[in-house]
């Protein structure tokens, strides 16, 4: 009965996030020519753009629901009252509902789509032409970002997106959903890989590790809603680790090379692979890579996708889980000031830094309080 309630509430939270995502449809974008769809789209856009306090509260309530459910599920898994099949039922339900959502918190998805379009329709080299050169020709330019730069994506990622574009049959929504389905596939595969790795090294906590990754709200939002390709990079990295554990070294190196070819960041795993694969070393390596990136640019929420899979591979490290969950919340709260104010200018940068620091600090403080209280009661 408890599991059925959890599944029900996850479906409700996912439906709320699905509906909310369409409040953020760009005002210059028409998703469909169907009159009924356009009427519904305008109603949702009105909430997102002209009822910003309502929009922000909707987002914060939905986000809170996902974090509360995340905590409940992890407690159930620690107590062994939820199994792998239960987890997969929740994961599949969330995936099915959110794969059709709008990429509400990032415009990167449209760059994936346009890069594929540049190759297949315009038959141009996406590294040699700028999207801006198609202004007046292609209506997508009206709602895209970073149109003044050539493609920032690797050839391997572009190649992976081409079938998704082809099978969209020139229908914008179908292309969008195909791209999201591609990323969702890597999300599901990442969850499977975490389970496969832990079944080799920590079988008793394999399901817990899978849940830590699969149901982390940041992973859900950045991989299933905004659909960043970072989860694809991590899926190959996790598969490489699994193959190393199985002593299939040539295959492991090849798969790790594919991960690096997708988005470069997993190059920080190479030195560790040369020595010996250890979960803590992998976490340290990717954390170091993240820190080096942060010396040159701001901490964008989806960057934490580089680290969270390795947190999941250490499911008994409770304090690590608490801090990473708090940081996940802080990073997702970065969207709230923009949703409320409608811009990224002052004081938004200060608020973003504040919530990113305060949330994990609060999680850590609460965790330590309960630890001390528990010891005192004993």
PDB file of C-alpha atoms in Angstrom, residues 31-263:
ATOM      1  CA  UNK A  31       4.622  24.433 -30.981  1.00  0.00           C
ATOM      2  CA  UNK A  32       1.701  23.448 -33.202  1.00  0.00           C
ATOM      3  CA  UNK A  33      -0.597  24.996 -35.808  1.00  0.00           C
ATOM      4  CA  UNK A  34      -3.631  23.308 -34.267  1.00  0.00           C
ATOM      5  CA  UNK A  35      -5.930  26.071 -32.975  1.00  0.00           C
ATOM      6  CA  UNK A  36      -6.868  24.258 -29.759  1.00  0.00           C
ATOM      7  CA  UNK A  37      -3.201  23.658 -28.946  1.00  0.00           C
ATOM      8  CA  UNK A  38      -2.388  27.338 -29.531  1.00  0.00           C
ATOM      9  CA  UNK A  39      -5.197  28.402 -27.198  1.00  0.00           C
ATOM     10  CA  UNK A  40      -3.929  26.093 -24.455  1.00  0.00           C
ATOM     11  CA  UNK A  41      -0.317  27.178 -25.067  1.00  0.00           C
ATOM     12  CA  UNK A  42      -1.211  30.863 -24.682  1.00  0.00           C
ATOM     13  CA  UNK A  43      -3.044  30.125 -21.420  1.00  0.00           C
ATOM     14  CA  UNK A  44       0.012  28.397 -19.988  1.00  0.00           C
ATOM     15  CA  UNK A  45       2.353  31.107 -21.258  1.00  0.00           C
ATOM     16  CA  UNK A  46       0.188  33.717 -19.542  1.00  0.00           C
ATOM     17  CA  UNK A  47       0.906  32.038 -16.199  1.00  0.00           C
ATOM     18  CA  UNK A  48       4.630  31.705 -16.891  1.00  0.00           C
ATOM     19  CA  UNK A  49       5.255  35.200 -18.232  1.00  0.00           C
ATOM     20  CA  UNK A  50       2.510  37.420 -16.803  1.00  0.00           C
ATOM     21  CA  UNK A  51       1.634  35.734 -13.499  1.00  0.00           C
ATOM     22  CA  UNK A  52       5.188  35.263 -12.278  1.00  0.00           C
ATOM     23  CA  UNK A  53       4.416  34.967  -8.538  1.00  0.00           C
ATOM     24  CA  UNK A  54       1.958  32.153  -9.304  1.00  0.00           C
ATOM     25  CA  UNK A  55       4.495  30.535 -11.638  1.00  0.00           C
ATOM     26  CA  UNK A  56       7.249  30.677  -9.007  1.00  0.00           C
ATOM     27  CA  UNK A  57       5.042  29.193  -6.281  1.00  0.00           C
ATOM     28  CA  UNK A  58       3.979  26.398  -8.652  1.00  0.00           C
ATOM     29  CA  UNK A  59       7.623  25.604  -9.368  1.00  0.00           C
ATOM     30  CA  UNK A  60       8.675  25.692  -5.707  1.00  0.00           C
ATOM     31  CA  UNK A  61       5.767  23.492  -4.560  1.00  0.00           C
ATOM     32  CA  UNK A  62       6.493  20.949  -7.291  1.00  0.00           C
ATOM     33  CA  UNK A  63      10.201  20.983  -6.488  1.00  0.00           C
ATOM     34  CA  UNK A  64       9.471  20.502  -2.786  1.00  0.00           C
ATOM     35  CA  UNK A  65       7.226  17.540  -3.585  1.00  0.00           C
ATOM     36  CA  UNK A  66      10.007  15.836  -5.530  1.00  0.00           C
ATOM     37  CA  UNK A  67      12.504  16.313  -2.701  1.00  0.00           C
ATOM     38  CA  UNK A  68      10.092  15.047  -0.045  1.00  0.00           C
ATOM     39  CA  UNK A  69       9.304  11.980  -2.161  1.00  0.00           C
ATOM     40  CA  UNK A  70      13.029  11.470  -2.795  1.00  0.00           C
ATOM     41  CA  UNK A  71      13.703  11.385   0.943  1.00  0.00           C
ATOM     42  CA  UNK A  72      10.833   8.979   1.611  1.00  0.00           C
ATOM     43  CA  UNK A  73      11.929   6.590  -1.138  1.00  0.00           C
ATOM     44  CA  UNK A  74      15.530   6.519   0.075  1.00  0.00           C
ATOM     45  CA  UNK A  75      14.389   5.783   3.626  1.00  0.00           C
ATOM     46  CA  UNK A  76      12.218   2.939   2.311  1.00  0.00           C
ATOM     47  CA  UNK A  77      15.146   1.549   0.362  1.00  0.00           C
ATOM     48  CA  UNK A  78      17.452   1.720   3.367  1.00  0.00           C
ATOM     49  CA  UNK A  79      14.852  -0.195   5.369  1.00  0.00           C
ATOM     50  CA  UNK A  80      14.504  -2.703   2.499  1.00  0.00           C
ATOM     51  CA  UNK A  81      10.770  -2.079   2.166  1.00  0.00           C
ATOM     52  CA  UNK A  82      11.163  -1.189  -1.520  1.00  0.00           C
ATOM     53  CA  UNK A  83      12.803  -3.400  -4.115  1.00  0.00           C
ATOM     54  CA  UNK A  84      14.269  -2.952  -7.571  1.00  0.00           C
ATOM     55  CA  UNK A  85      10.990  -3.665  -9.355  1.00  0.00           C
ATOM     56  CA  UNK A  86       9.250  -0.981  -7.305  1.00  0.00           C
ATOM     57  CA  UNK A  87      11.986   1.486  -8.169  1.00  0.00           C
ATOM     58  CA  UNK A  88      11.744   0.749 -11.876  1.00  0.00           C
ATOM     59  CA  UNK A  89       7.966   1.249 -11.809  1.00  0.00           C
ATOM     60  CA  UNK A  90       8.450   4.744 -10.391  1.00  0.00           C
ATOM     61  CA  UNK A  91      11.315   5.543 -12.759  1.00  0.00           C
ATOM     62  CA  UNK A  92       9.388   4.415 -15.839  1.00  0.00           C
ATOM     63  CA  UNK A  93       6.278   6.343 -14.771  1.00  0.00           C
ATOM     64  CA  UNK A  94       8.287   9.537 -14.240  1.00  0.00           C
ATOM     65  CA  UNK A  95      10.142   9.071 -17.531  1.00  0.00           C
ATOM     66  CA  UNK A  96       7.009   8.467 -19.586  1.00  0.00           C
ATOM     67  CA  UNK A  97       5.357  11.597 -18.223  1.00  0.00           C
ATOM     68  CA  UNK A  98       8.345  13.915 -18.493  1.00  0.00           C
ATOM     69  CA  UNK A  99       9.778  12.835 -21.824  1.00  0.00           C
ATOM     70  CA  UNK A 100       6.926  14.800 -23.416  1.00  0.00           C
ATOM     71  CA  UNK A 101       7.549  17.913 -21.310  1.00  0.00           C
ATOM     72  CA  UNK A 102       8.890  21.186 -22.680  1.00  0.00           C
ATOM     73  CA  UNK A 103      12.598  21.921 -21.965  1.00  0.00           C
ATOM     74  CA  UNK A 104      11.559  24.658 -19.576  1.00  0.00           C
ATOM     75  CA  UNK A 105      14.844  25.643 -17.973  1.00  0.00           C
ATOM     76  CA  UNK A 106      17.293  25.665 -20.873  1.00  0.00           C
ATOM     77  CA  UNK A 107      17.488  26.434 -24.582  1.00  0.00           C
ATOM     78  CA  UNK A 108      20.221  23.869 -25.260  1.00  0.00           C
ATOM     79  CA  UNK A 109      17.716  21.383 -26.674  1.00  0.00           C
ATOM     80  CA  UNK A 110      16.926  23.756 -29.537  1.00  0.00           C
ATOM     81  CA  UNK A 111      20.623  23.982 -30.342  1.00  0.00           C
ATOM     82  CA  UNK A 112      20.780  20.175 -30.517  1.00  0.00           C
ATOM     83  CA  UNK A 113      17.859  20.262 -32.915  1.00  0.00           C
ATOM     84  CA  UNK A 114      19.201  23.076 -35.066  1.00  0.00           C
ATOM     85  CA  UNK A 115      22.658  21.503 -35.339  1.00  0.00           C
ATOM     86  CA  UNK A 116      21.045  18.332 -36.686  1.00  0.00           C
ATOM     87  CA  UNK A 117      18.958  20.466 -39.027  1.00  0.00           C
ATOM     88  CA  UNK A 118      22.092  22.262 -40.253  1.00  0.00           C
ATOM     89  CA  UNK A 119      23.613  18.924 -41.241  1.00  0.00           C
ATOM     90  CA  UNK A 120      20.560  17.195 -42.680  1.00  0.00           C
ATOM     91  CA  UNK A 121      18.488  20.006 -44.210  1.00  0.00           C
ATOM     92  CA  UNK A 122      20.971  22.757 -45.013  1.00  0.00           C
ATOM     93  CA  UNK A 123      23.846  20.308 -45.583  1.00  0.00           C
ATOM     94  CA  UNK A 124      26.310  22.667 -43.931  1.00  0.00           C
ATOM     95  CA  UNK A 125      29.160  22.106 -41.512  1.00  0.00           C
ATOM     96  CA  UNK A 126      27.812  23.222 -38.087  1.00  0.00           C
ATOM     97  CA  UNK A 127      31.346  24.214 -37.043  1.00  0.00           C
ATOM     98  CA  UNK A 128      31.784  26.467 -40.076  1.00  0.00           C
ATOM     99  CA  UNK A 129      28.451  28.324 -40.118  1.00  0.00           C
ATOM    100  CA  UNK A 130      26.559  30.283 -37.480  1.00  0.00           C
ATOM    101  CA  UNK A 131      22.842  29.770 -36.800  1.00  0.00           C
ATOM    102  CA  UNK A 132      22.519  33.552 -37.152  1.00  0.00           C
ATOM    103  CA  UNK A 133      23.369  33.188 -40.846  1.00  0.00           C
ATOM    104  CA  UNK A 134      19.960  31.541 -41.292  1.00  0.00           C
ATOM    105  CA  UNK A 135      18.068  34.522 -39.875  1.00  0.00           C
ATOM    106  CA  UNK A 136      15.179  35.394 -42.165  1.00  0.00           C
ATOM    107  CA  UNK A 137      15.313  31.889 -43.604  1.00  0.00           C
ATOM    108  CA  UNK A 138      14.676  29.678 -40.612  1.00  0.00           C
ATOM    109  CA  UNK A 139      11.977  30.677 -38.066  1.00  0.00           C
ATOM    110  CA  UNK A 140      13.750  28.723 -35.296  1.00  0.00           C
ATOM    111  CA  UNK A 141      16.284  31.553 -35.010  1.00  0.00           C
ATOM    112  CA  UNK A 142      13.575  33.720 -33.438  1.00  0.00           C
ATOM    113  CA  UNK A 143      13.521  31.696 -30.197  1.00  0.00           C
ATOM    114  CA  UNK A 144      17.018  30.201 -30.045  1.00  0.00           C
ATOM    115  CA  UNK A 145      19.960  31.364 -27.924  1.00  0.00           C
ATOM    116  CA  UNK A 146      23.696  31.456 -28.729  1.00  0.00           C
ATOM    117  CA  UNK A 147      22.922  31.929 -32.423  1.00  0.00           C
ATOM    118  CA  UNK A 148      26.107  33.987 -32.848  1.00  0.00           C
ATOM    119  CA  UNK A 149      28.342  30.973 -32.184  1.00  0.00           C
ATOM    120  CA  UNK A 150      29.049  27.778 -34.161  1.00  0.00           C
ATOM    121  CA  UNK A 151      28.015  24.442 -32.692  1.00  0.00           C
ATOM    122  CA  UNK A 152      29.594  23.664 -29.311  1.00  0.00           C
ATOM    123  CA  UNK A 153      28.747  19.964 -29.537  1.00  0.00           C
ATOM    124  CA  UNK A 154      31.066  17.127 -30.445  1.00  0.00           C
ATOM    125  CA  UNK A 155      30.734  15.184 -33.709  1.00  0.00           C
ATOM    126  CA  UNK A 156      29.651  12.066 -31.801  1.00  0.00           C
ATOM    127  CA  UNK A 157      26.761  13.857 -30.107  1.00  0.00           C
ATOM    128  CA  UNK A 158      25.683  15.441 -33.391  1.00  0.00           C
ATOM    129  CA  UNK A 159      25.738  11.999 -35.029  1.00  0.00           C
ATOM    130  CA  UNK A 160      23.529  10.596 -32.260  1.00  0.00           C
ATOM    131  CA  UNK A 161      20.947  13.354 -32.780  1.00  0.00           C
ATOM    132  CA  UNK A 162      20.584  12.870 -36.536  1.00  0.00           C
ATOM    133  CA  UNK A 163      18.186   9.872 -36.400  1.00  0.00           C
ATOM    134  CA  UNK A 164      16.024  11.714 -33.857  1.00  0.00           C
ATOM    135  CA  UNK A 165      15.715  14.606 -36.299  1.00  0.00           C
ATOM    136  CA  UNK A 166      15.112  12.366 -39.320  1.00  0.00           C
ATOM    137  CA  UNK A 167      12.283  10.480 -37.637  1.00  0.00           C
ATOM    138  CA  UNK A 168      10.670  13.763 -36.640  1.00  0.00           C
ATOM    139  CA  UNK A 169       9.473  14.117 -40.254  1.00  0.00           C
ATOM    140  CA  UNK A 170       9.915  17.908 -40.148  1.00  0.00           C
ATOM    141  CA  UNK A 171       7.371  18.232 -37.310  1.00  0.00           C
ATOM    142  CA  UNK A 172       8.827  20.455 -34.584  1.00  0.00           C
ATOM    143  CA  UNK A 173       7.117  18.762 -31.634  1.00  0.00           C
ATOM    144  CA  UNK A 174       7.973  15.280 -32.867  1.00  0.00           C
ATOM    145  CA  UNK A 175      11.622  16.241 -33.370  1.00  0.00           C
ATOM    146  CA  UNK A 176      11.676  17.754 -29.875  1.00  0.00           C
ATOM    147  CA  UNK A 177      10.170  14.651 -28.285  1.00  0.00           C
ATOM    148  CA  UNK A 178      12.504  12.371 -30.253  1.00  0.00           C
ATOM    149  CA  UNK A 179      15.506  14.290 -28.932  1.00  0.00           C
ATOM    150  CA  UNK A 180      14.137  14.070 -25.422  1.00  0.00           C
ATOM    151  CA  UNK A 181      13.520  10.350 -25.854  1.00  0.00           C
ATOM    152  CA  UNK A 182      17.174   9.938 -26.860  1.00  0.00           C
ATOM    153  CA  UNK A 183      18.357  11.649 -23.677  1.00  0.00           C
ATOM    154  CA  UNK A 184      15.804   9.755 -21.569  1.00  0.00           C
ATOM    155  CA  UNK A 185      17.244   6.508 -22.902  1.00  0.00           C
ATOM    156  CA  UNK A 186      20.660   7.481 -21.550  1.00  0.00           C
ATOM    157  CA  UNK A 187      19.059   8.389 -18.219  1.00  0.00           C
ATOM    158  CA  UNK A 188      17.498   4.939 -17.913  1.00  0.00           C
ATOM    159  CA  UNK A 189      20.720   3.261 -18.995  1.00  0.00           C
ATOM    160  CA  UNK A 190      22.687   5.230 -16.381  1.00  0.00           C
ATOM    161  CA  UNK A 191      20.365   3.949 -13.658  1.00  0.00           C
ATOM    162  CA  UNK A 192      20.837   0.385 -14.885  1.00  0.00           C
ATOM    163  CA  UNK A 193      24.624   0.811 -14.934  1.00  0.00           C
ATOM    164  CA  UNK A 194      24.693   2.013 -11.326  1.00  0.00           C
ATOM    165  CA  UNK A 195      22.780  -1.108 -10.322  1.00  0.00           C
ATOM    166  CA  UNK A 196      25.034  -3.370 -12.388  1.00  0.00           C
ATOM    167  CA  UNK A 197      28.191  -1.865 -10.846  1.00  0.00           C
ATOM    168  CA  UNK A 198      26.913  -2.083  -7.275  1.00  0.00           C
ATOM    169  CA  UNK A 199      25.756  -5.676  -7.753  1.00  0.00           C
ATOM    170  CA  UNK A 200      29.429  -6.485  -8.331  1.00  0.00           C
ATOM    171  CA  UNK A 201      30.757  -4.535  -5.346  1.00  0.00           C
ATOM    172  CA  UNK A 202      27.938  -3.797  -2.867  1.00  0.00           C
ATOM    173  CA  UNK A 203      24.949  -5.970  -3.740  1.00  0.00           C
ATOM    174  CA  UNK A 204      23.004  -5.189  -0.553  1.00  0.00           C
ATOM    175  CA  UNK A 205      22.880  -1.501  -1.453  1.00  0.00           C
ATOM    176  CA  UNK A 206      22.515  -1.761  -5.233  1.00  0.00           C
ATOM    177  CA  UNK A 207      18.865  -0.676  -5.298  1.00  0.00           C
ATOM    178  CA  UNK A 208      19.606   2.214  -2.935  1.00  0.00           C
ATOM    179  CA  UNK A 209      22.356   3.437  -5.254  1.00  0.00           C
ATOM    180  CA  UNK A 210      20.030   3.227  -8.239  1.00  0.00           C
ATOM    181  CA  UNK A 211      17.411   5.245  -6.374  1.00  0.00           C
ATOM    182  CA  UNK A 212      19.937   7.872  -5.314  1.00  0.00           C
ATOM    183  CA  UNK A 213      20.687   8.593  -8.957  1.00  0.00           C
ATOM    184  CA  UNK A 214      17.345   7.933 -10.641  1.00  0.00           C
ATOM    185  CA  UNK A 215      15.096   9.972  -8.351  1.00  0.00           C
ATOM    186  CA  UNK A 216      17.388  12.856  -7.476  1.00  0.00           C
ATOM    187  CA  UNK A 217      15.231  15.838  -8.537  1.00  0.00           C
ATOM    188  CA  UNK A 218      18.180  17.559 -10.231  1.00  0.00           C
ATOM    189  CA  UNK A 219      18.812  14.469 -12.361  1.00  0.00           C
ATOM    190  CA  UNK A 220      15.107  14.274 -13.214  1.00  0.00           C
ATOM    191  CA  UNK A 221      14.799  17.939 -14.181  1.00  0.00           C
ATOM    192  CA  UNK A 222      18.099  18.295 -16.046  1.00  0.00           C
ATOM    193  CA  UNK A 223      17.902  14.905 -17.825  1.00  0.00           C
ATOM    194  CA  UNK A 224      14.174  14.425 -18.467  1.00  0.00           C
ATOM    195  CA  UNK A 225      12.834  17.991 -18.648  1.00  0.00           C
ATOM    196  CA  UNK A 226      15.702  20.149 -19.917  1.00  0.00           C
ATOM    197  CA  UNK A 227      17.301  17.006 -21.396  1.00  0.00           C
ATOM    198  CA  UNK A 228      20.962  18.015 -21.288  1.00  0.00           C
ATOM    199  CA  UNK A 229      23.351  15.608 -22.968  1.00  0.00           C
ATOM    200  CA  UNK A 230      25.529  15.395 -19.840  1.00  0.00           C
ATOM    201  CA  UNK A 231      23.636  12.267 -18.785  1.00  0.00           C
ATOM    202  CA  UNK A 232      24.680  10.613 -22.069  1.00  0.00           C
ATOM    203  CA  UNK A 233      28.325  11.278 -21.244  1.00  0.00           C
ATOM    204  CA  UNK A 234      27.825   9.790 -17.779  1.00  0.00           C
ATOM    205  CA  UNK A 235      26.001   6.741 -19.133  1.00  0.00           C
ATOM    206  CA  UNK A 236      29.055   5.779 -21.184  1.00  0.00           C
ATOM    207  CA  UNK A 237      31.361   6.525 -18.231  1.00  0.00           C
ATOM    208  CA  UNK A 238      29.325   4.239 -15.970  1.00  0.00           C
ATOM    209  CA  UNK A 239      29.322   1.502 -18.587  1.00  0.00           C
ATOM    210  CA  UNK A 240      33.108   1.840 -18.839  1.00  0.00           C
ATOM    211  CA  UNK A 241      33.425   1.378 -15.073  1.00  0.00           C
ATOM    212  CA  UNK A 242      31.236  -1.719 -15.229  1.00  0.00           C
ATOM    213  CA  UNK A 243      33.383  -3.174 -17.994  1.00  0.00           C
ATOM    214  CA  UNK A 244      36.559  -2.428 -16.025  1.00  0.00           C
ATOM    215  CA  UNK A 245      35.110  -4.279 -13.044  1.00  0.00           C
ATOM    216  CA  UNK A 246      34.300  -7.217 -15.328  1.00  0.00           C
ATOM    217  CA  UNK A 247      37.947  -7.054 -16.540  1.00  0.00           C
ATOM    218  CA  UNK A 248      36.932  -6.349 -20.114  1.00  0.00           C
ATOM    219  CA  UNK A 249      39.647  -3.750 -20.397  1.00  0.00           C
ATOM    220  CA  UNK A 250      39.740  -3.087 -24.154  1.00  0.00           C
ATOM    221  CA  UNK A 251      35.970  -2.654 -24.268  1.00  0.00           C
ATOM    222  CA  UNK A 252      36.114  -0.434 -21.185  1.00  0.00           C
ATOM    223  CA  UNK A 253      38.726   1.874 -22.719  1.00  0.00           C
ATOM    224  CA  UNK A 254      36.724   2.103 -25.935  1.00  0.00           C
ATOM    225  CA  UNK A 255      33.522   3.018 -24.083  1.00  0.00           C
ATOM    226  CA  UNK A 256      35.365   5.544 -21.911  1.00  0.00           C
ATOM    227  CA  UNK A 257      36.708   7.099 -25.117  1.00  0.00           C
ATOM    228  CA  UNK A 258      33.113   7.382 -26.364  1.00  0.00           C
ATOM    229  CA  UNK A 259      32.157   9.150 -23.143  1.00  0.00           C
ATOM    230  CA  UNK A 260      35.001  11.629 -23.578  1.00  0.00           C
ATOM    231  CA  UNK A 261      34.043  12.065 -27.231  1.00  0.00           C
ATOM    232  CA  UNK A 262      30.550  13.080 -26.163  1.00  0.00           C
ATOM    233  CA  UNK A 263      31.472  15.942 -23.862  1.00  0.00           C
TER     234      UNK A 263
END
